[in-house]
Coordinates of C-alpha atoms in Angstrom, one line a residue:
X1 CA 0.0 0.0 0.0
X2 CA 1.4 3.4 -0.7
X3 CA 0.9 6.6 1.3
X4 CA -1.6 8.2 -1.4
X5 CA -3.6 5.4 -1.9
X6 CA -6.9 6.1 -1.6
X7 CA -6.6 10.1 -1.9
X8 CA -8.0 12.6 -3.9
X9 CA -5.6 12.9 -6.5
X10 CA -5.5 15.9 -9.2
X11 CA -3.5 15.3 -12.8
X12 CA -3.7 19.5 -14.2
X13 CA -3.3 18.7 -18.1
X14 CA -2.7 20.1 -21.3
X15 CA -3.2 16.9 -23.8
X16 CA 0.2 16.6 -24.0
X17 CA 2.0 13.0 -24.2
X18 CA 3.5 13.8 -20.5
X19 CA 0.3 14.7 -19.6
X20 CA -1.1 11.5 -20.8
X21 CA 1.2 9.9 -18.8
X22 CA 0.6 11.8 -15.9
X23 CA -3.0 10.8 -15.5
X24 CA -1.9 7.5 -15.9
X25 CA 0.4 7.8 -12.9
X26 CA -2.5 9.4 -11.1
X27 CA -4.8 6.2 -11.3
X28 CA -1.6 4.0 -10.5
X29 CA -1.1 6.1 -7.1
X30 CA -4.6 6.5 -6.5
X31 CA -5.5 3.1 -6.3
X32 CA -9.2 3.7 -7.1
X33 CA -10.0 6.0 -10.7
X34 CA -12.6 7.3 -9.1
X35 CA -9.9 9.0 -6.9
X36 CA -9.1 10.8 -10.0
X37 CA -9.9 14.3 -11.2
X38 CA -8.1 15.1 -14.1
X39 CA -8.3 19.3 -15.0
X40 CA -7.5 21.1 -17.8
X41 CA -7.3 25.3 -17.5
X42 CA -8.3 27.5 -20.0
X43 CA -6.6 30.4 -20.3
X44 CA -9.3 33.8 -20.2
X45 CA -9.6 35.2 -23.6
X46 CA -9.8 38.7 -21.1
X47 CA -6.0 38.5 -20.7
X48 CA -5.2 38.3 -24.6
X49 CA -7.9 41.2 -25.4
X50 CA -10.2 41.2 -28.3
X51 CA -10.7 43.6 -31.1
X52 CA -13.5 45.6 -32.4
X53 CA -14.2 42.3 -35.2
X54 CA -14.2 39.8 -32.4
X55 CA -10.6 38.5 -33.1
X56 CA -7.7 38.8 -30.7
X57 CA -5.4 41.9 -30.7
X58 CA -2.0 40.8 -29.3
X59 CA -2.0 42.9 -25.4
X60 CA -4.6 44.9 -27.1
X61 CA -8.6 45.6 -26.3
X62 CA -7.7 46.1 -22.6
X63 CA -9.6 49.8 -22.9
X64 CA -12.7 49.8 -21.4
X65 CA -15.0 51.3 -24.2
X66 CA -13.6 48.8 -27.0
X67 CA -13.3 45.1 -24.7
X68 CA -15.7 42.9 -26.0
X69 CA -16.7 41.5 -22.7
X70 CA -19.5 39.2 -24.1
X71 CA -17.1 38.0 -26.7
X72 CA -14.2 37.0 -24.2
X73 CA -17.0 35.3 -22.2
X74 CA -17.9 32.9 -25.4
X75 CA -14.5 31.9 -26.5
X76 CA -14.1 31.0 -22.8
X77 CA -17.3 28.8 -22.9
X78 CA -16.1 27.1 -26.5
X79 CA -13.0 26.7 -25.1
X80 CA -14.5 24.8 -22.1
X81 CA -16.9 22.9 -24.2
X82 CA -13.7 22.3 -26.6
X83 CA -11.3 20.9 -24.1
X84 CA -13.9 18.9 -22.4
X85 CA -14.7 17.0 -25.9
X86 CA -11.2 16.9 -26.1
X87 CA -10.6 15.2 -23.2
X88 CA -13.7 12.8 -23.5
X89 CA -11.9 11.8 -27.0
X90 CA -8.1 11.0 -25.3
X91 CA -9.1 9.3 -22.5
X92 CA -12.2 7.3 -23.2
X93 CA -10.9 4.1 -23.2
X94 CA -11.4 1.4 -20.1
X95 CA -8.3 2.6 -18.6
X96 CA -9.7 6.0 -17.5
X97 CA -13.5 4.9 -16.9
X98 CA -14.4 6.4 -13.6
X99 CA -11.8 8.9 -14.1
X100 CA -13.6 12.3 -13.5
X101 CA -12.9 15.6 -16.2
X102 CA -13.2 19.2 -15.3
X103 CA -12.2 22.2 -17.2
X104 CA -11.6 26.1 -15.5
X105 CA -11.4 29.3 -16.6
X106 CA -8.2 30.9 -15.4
X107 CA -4.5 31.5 -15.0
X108 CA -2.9 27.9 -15.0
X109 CA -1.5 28.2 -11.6
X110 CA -4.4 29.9 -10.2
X111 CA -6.8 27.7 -11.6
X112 CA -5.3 24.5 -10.4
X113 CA -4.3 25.2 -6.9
X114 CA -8.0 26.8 -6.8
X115 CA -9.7 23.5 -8.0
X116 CA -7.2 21.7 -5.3
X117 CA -8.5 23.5 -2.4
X118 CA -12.0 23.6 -3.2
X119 CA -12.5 19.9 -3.6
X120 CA -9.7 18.9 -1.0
X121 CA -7.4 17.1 -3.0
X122 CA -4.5 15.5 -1.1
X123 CA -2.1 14.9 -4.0
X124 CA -1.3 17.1 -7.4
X125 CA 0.3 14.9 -10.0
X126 CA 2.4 17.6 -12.6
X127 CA 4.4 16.5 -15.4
X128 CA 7.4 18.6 -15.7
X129 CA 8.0 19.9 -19.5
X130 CA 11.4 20.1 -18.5
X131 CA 12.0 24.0 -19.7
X132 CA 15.5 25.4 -18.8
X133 CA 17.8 28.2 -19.0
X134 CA 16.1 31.3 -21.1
X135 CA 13.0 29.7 -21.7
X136 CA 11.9 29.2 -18.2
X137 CA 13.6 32.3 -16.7
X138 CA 10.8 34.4 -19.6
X139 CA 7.9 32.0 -19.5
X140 CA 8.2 30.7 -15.8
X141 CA 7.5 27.4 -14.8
X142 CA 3.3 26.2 -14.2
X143 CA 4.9 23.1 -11.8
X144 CA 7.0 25.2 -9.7
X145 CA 4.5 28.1 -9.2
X146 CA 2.4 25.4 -8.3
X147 CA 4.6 23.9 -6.0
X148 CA 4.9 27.3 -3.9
X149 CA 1.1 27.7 -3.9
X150 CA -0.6 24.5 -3.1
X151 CA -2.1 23.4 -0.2
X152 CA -0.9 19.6 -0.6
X153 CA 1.9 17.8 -2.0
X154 CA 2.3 18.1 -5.7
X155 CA 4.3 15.2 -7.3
X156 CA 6.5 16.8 -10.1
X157 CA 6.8 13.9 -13.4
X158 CA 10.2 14.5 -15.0
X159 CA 10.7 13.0 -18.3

């Protein structure tokens, strides 16, 4: 028996192959799939900014008498709907049957250290995309912000 059997376990993904494997991991610790929840975030179109057509203006549409509030909250809702097909179609098989899906609107490490607290998970299983050097110093790293913001253990999967 290991220490996490048995727990609420959350696998954050982003339909990548490590994230693939992550969820699998997940069920493996957890023991039960039910256990499972496996999220996937959805960055807010709000943050990207939308122009007066309805398309997205690169750090543009921020001013309050051109936003398209309405339209922001739509691609968010396709989004959703998107990932959640999305994640019907990857992980239908027997494997993950019991396994439970959930998308959220929000920053990644907001939305997944959010989720965790709200439904009391006791384990986050992250893979690690591995980013080094330049690339994480400008983008940041999702698994280590998460790691300073969770209230539970977060398991980091290195490749």
């Amino acid at each position: 028996m290991n220490y996490f059997e048995n727990s609420k376990i959350l696998v954050p993904i982003d339909f990548s192959d490590q994230s693939k494997e992550a969820v699998q991991t997940g069920v493996k610790i957890a023991g039960k799939k039910e256990n499972v929840s496996v999220l996937h975030v959805v960055d807010p179109a709000q943050l990207y900014g939308l122009d007066d057509n309805g398309g997205y203006e690169l750090g543009g549409g921020m001013a309050a008498g051109t936003f398209n509030w309405d339209g922001a909250s739509q691609i968010d809702a396709d989004h959703e709907v998107t990932a959640m097909n999305q994640m019907k179609e990857s992980f239908g098989s027997d494997e993950f049957r019991g396994v439970q899906f959930f998308t959220a609107v929000d920053s990644p490490t907001e939305g997944i250290t959010r989720f965790a607290a709200d439904h009391k998970i006791d384990l986050i299983v992250l893979p690690s995309h591995g980013r080094s050097g330049v690339k994480r110093l400008l983008l940041g790293s999702v698994a280590e912000h998460v790691v300073r913001a969770a209230h539970c253990p977060v398991l980091i999967l290195r490749r």
